Amino acid sequence: MTILVTGSAGFIGANFVLDWLAHHDEAVVSLDKLTYAGNLANLQSLEADARHTFVQGDIGDQALVAELLEKYQPRAVVNFAAESHVDRSIHGPEDFIQTNIVGTFRMLEAVRAYWKGLSGEAAGTFRFLHVSTDEVYGSLSPTDPAFTETNQYEPNSPYSASKAASDHLVRAYHHTYGLPVLTTNCSNNYGPYHFPEKLIPLVIHNALAGKDLPIYGDGQQIRDWLYVKDHCSAIRRVLEGGKLGETYNVGGWNEKANLDVVHTLCDILDQEQPRADGLSYREQLTFVKDRPGHDRRYAIDASKLERELGWKPAETFETGIRKTVRWYLDNQEWVNNITSGNYRDWVSKQYQ
Ligand code: NAD
Ligand code: TYD
């Protein structure tokens, strides 16, 4: 048996593939375009592993996806491939439309044709799992209840709008063609292999490099943080037992204001790798111009997933964030390799 995983050289996709092969021997075919966010070093430990096959390519290349499905006959497709960074979507939405909407559509077309050609048990057990985000639900006020699966979609950024569109396409392919789909909508992830354009790895990287720690606006925006390996276990669980056509919210019950997250990171770094001058990393905090249209609060109600499929996160924010800081301290070479070239161009454009 084989599964096809797209976006597998990115942050969550790589963690998923590594965890998958650590849990059992079912083979994985990886498809990734290797954009700026894709990094084969994330999958380096699988280089000589016969259970893993990597293919560089675009989910929007329908002929390639069809060829891979025909060749490897996967029993499931898990779709992580996307443009994922809100700030980049504000500077240039085009790639988000191309990959997240058109790319998902082309892949759905290839998957639909493949699935129609399956027979018997293979047709009945096939699954297409689409990995999405809580950002499709829009922004909450401080007193609103957390997002449930029945919340209206109110995406506010080009990123979340493109993800919302992809979710709707996936839903429509189930409703119209009967394609056996599952969708997960997850809160903000953090952990190993997180590209340092996102808040948590950016702050760790900048702190250690003696650079400013940029806080957008007043730093009181709230995100609900989930350790990436808990997201991976939720996806495995939904793939195994999720009801066809259903969506499942995934979250860590860890709402934190950005400023509190950054303070926590500084405090852990103060203990683990104190500054040479004995001052706290908090000294590097800098308030910068807010993100346009910045969503104020996200919060996920993950009780459906717990009630129906028995899933709960294993990490609290406190345990997960310590593991994450430790990982970055132990993997400075990984960080150094990706914080050159394109990355520098992005940082100077965004934080000039
Ligand atoms: P990422 O940006 O780190 O990785 C995305 C990967 O997709 C990269 O390896 C990139 O090369 C690849 N990719 C991009 N365009 C492609 C294309 N056209 N064809 C094939 N591959 C392509 O993103 P991530 O944080 O790992 O997110 C993965 C998925 O999870 C995304 O769909 C995202 O919307 C969703 N998600 C992310 C978070 C989060 O906090 N990071 C939370 C909820 C949901
Ligand atoms: P980010 O990691 O980009 O995830 P998302 O926008 O998908 O939630 O940002 C997390 C939060 O941190 C978000 O409210 C924006 C904020 N932020 C900063 O304050 N400074 C930064 O330099 C970055 C990258 C993000």
GROMACS .gro file of N, CA and C in nm, residues 2-6 65 69 74-79 107 111 114 126-130 239:
model
   66
    2THR      N    1   0.033   0.230  -0.062
    2THR     CA    2   0.110   0.354  -0.078
    2THR      C    3   0.017   0.472  -0.058
    3ILE      N    4   0.073   0.582  -0.006
    3ILE     CA    5  -0.002   0.708  -0.009
    3ILE      C    6   0.078   0.812  -0.086
    4LEU      N    7   0.007   0.906  -0.147
    4LEU     CA    8   0.072   1.017  -0.217
    4LEU      C    9   0.056   1.141  -0.130
    5VAL      N   10   0.168   1.206  -0.098
    5VAL     CA   11   0.164   1.325  -0.013
    5VAL      C   12   0.218   1.442  -0.093
    6THR      N   13   0.141   1.549  -0.104
    6THR     CA   14   0.189   1.667  -0.177
    6THR      C   15   0.236   1.774  -0.077
   65VAL      N   16   0.035   1.448  -1.226
   65VAL     CA   17  -0.037   1.387  -1.112
   65VAL      C   18  -0.106   1.258  -1.159
   69LEU      N   19  -0.040   0.881  -1.012
   69LEU     CA   20  -0.150   0.800  -0.956
   69LEU      C   21  -0.154   0.664  -1.027
   74PRO      N   22  -0.187   0.483  -0.535
   74PRO     CA   23  -0.201   0.508  -0.392
   74PRO      C   24  -0.343   0.482  -0.343
   75ARG      N   25  -0.354   0.445  -0.217
   75ARG     CA   26  -0.488   0.425  -0.157
   75ARG      C   27  -0.539   0.556  -0.098
   76ALA      N   28  -0.450   0.659  -0.094
   76ALA     CA   29  -0.493   0.789  -0.042
   76ALA      C   30  -0.400   0.898  -0.094
   77VAL      N   31  -0.455   1.019  -0.104
   77VAL     CA   32  -0.375   1.138  -0.135
   77VAL      C   33  -0.394   1.234  -0.019
   78VAL      N   34  -0.283   1.286   0.035
   78VAL     CA   35  -0.291   1.387   0.141
   78VAL      C   36  -0.231   1.515   0.085
   79ASN      N   37  -0.315   1.618   0.076
   79ASN     CA   38  -0.274   1.739   0.005
   79ASN      C   39  -0.233   1.854   0.099
  107MET      N   40  -0.553   1.903  -0.956
  107MET     CA   41  -0.526   1.778  -0.887
  107MET      C   42  -0.655   1.700  -0.863
  111VAL      N   43  -0.734   1.323  -0.971
  111VAL     CA   44  -0.773   1.225  -0.869
  111VAL      C   45  -0.910   1.166  -0.901
  114TYR      N   46  -0.871   0.906  -1.171
  114TYR     CA   47  -0.805   0.786  -1.116
  114TYR      C   48  -0.904   0.705  -1.032
  126PHE      N   49  -1.053   0.428  -0.106
  126PHE     CA   50  -0.969   0.543  -0.145
  126PHE      C   51  -1.014   0.670  -0.072
  127ARG      N   52  -0.913   0.757  -0.036
  127ARG     CA   53  -0.943   0.883   0.031
  127ARG      C   54  -0.859   0.996  -0.028
  128PHE      N   55  -0.921   1.115  -0.037
  128PHE     CA   56  -0.847   1.238  -0.069
  128PHE      C   57  -0.861   1.329   0.053
  129LEU      N   58  -0.749   1.351   0.123
  129LEU     CA   59  -0.755   1.436   0.244
  129LEU      C   60  -0.692   1.571   0.214
  130HIS      N   61  -0.772   1.674   0.231
  130HIS     CA   62  -0.729   1.811   0.201
  130HIS      C   63  -0.697   1.883   0.333
  239LEU      N   64  -0.772   1.043   0.846
  239LEU     CA   65  -0.756   0.957   0.729
  239LEU      C   66  -0.807   0.816   0.759
   0.00000   0.00000   0.00000
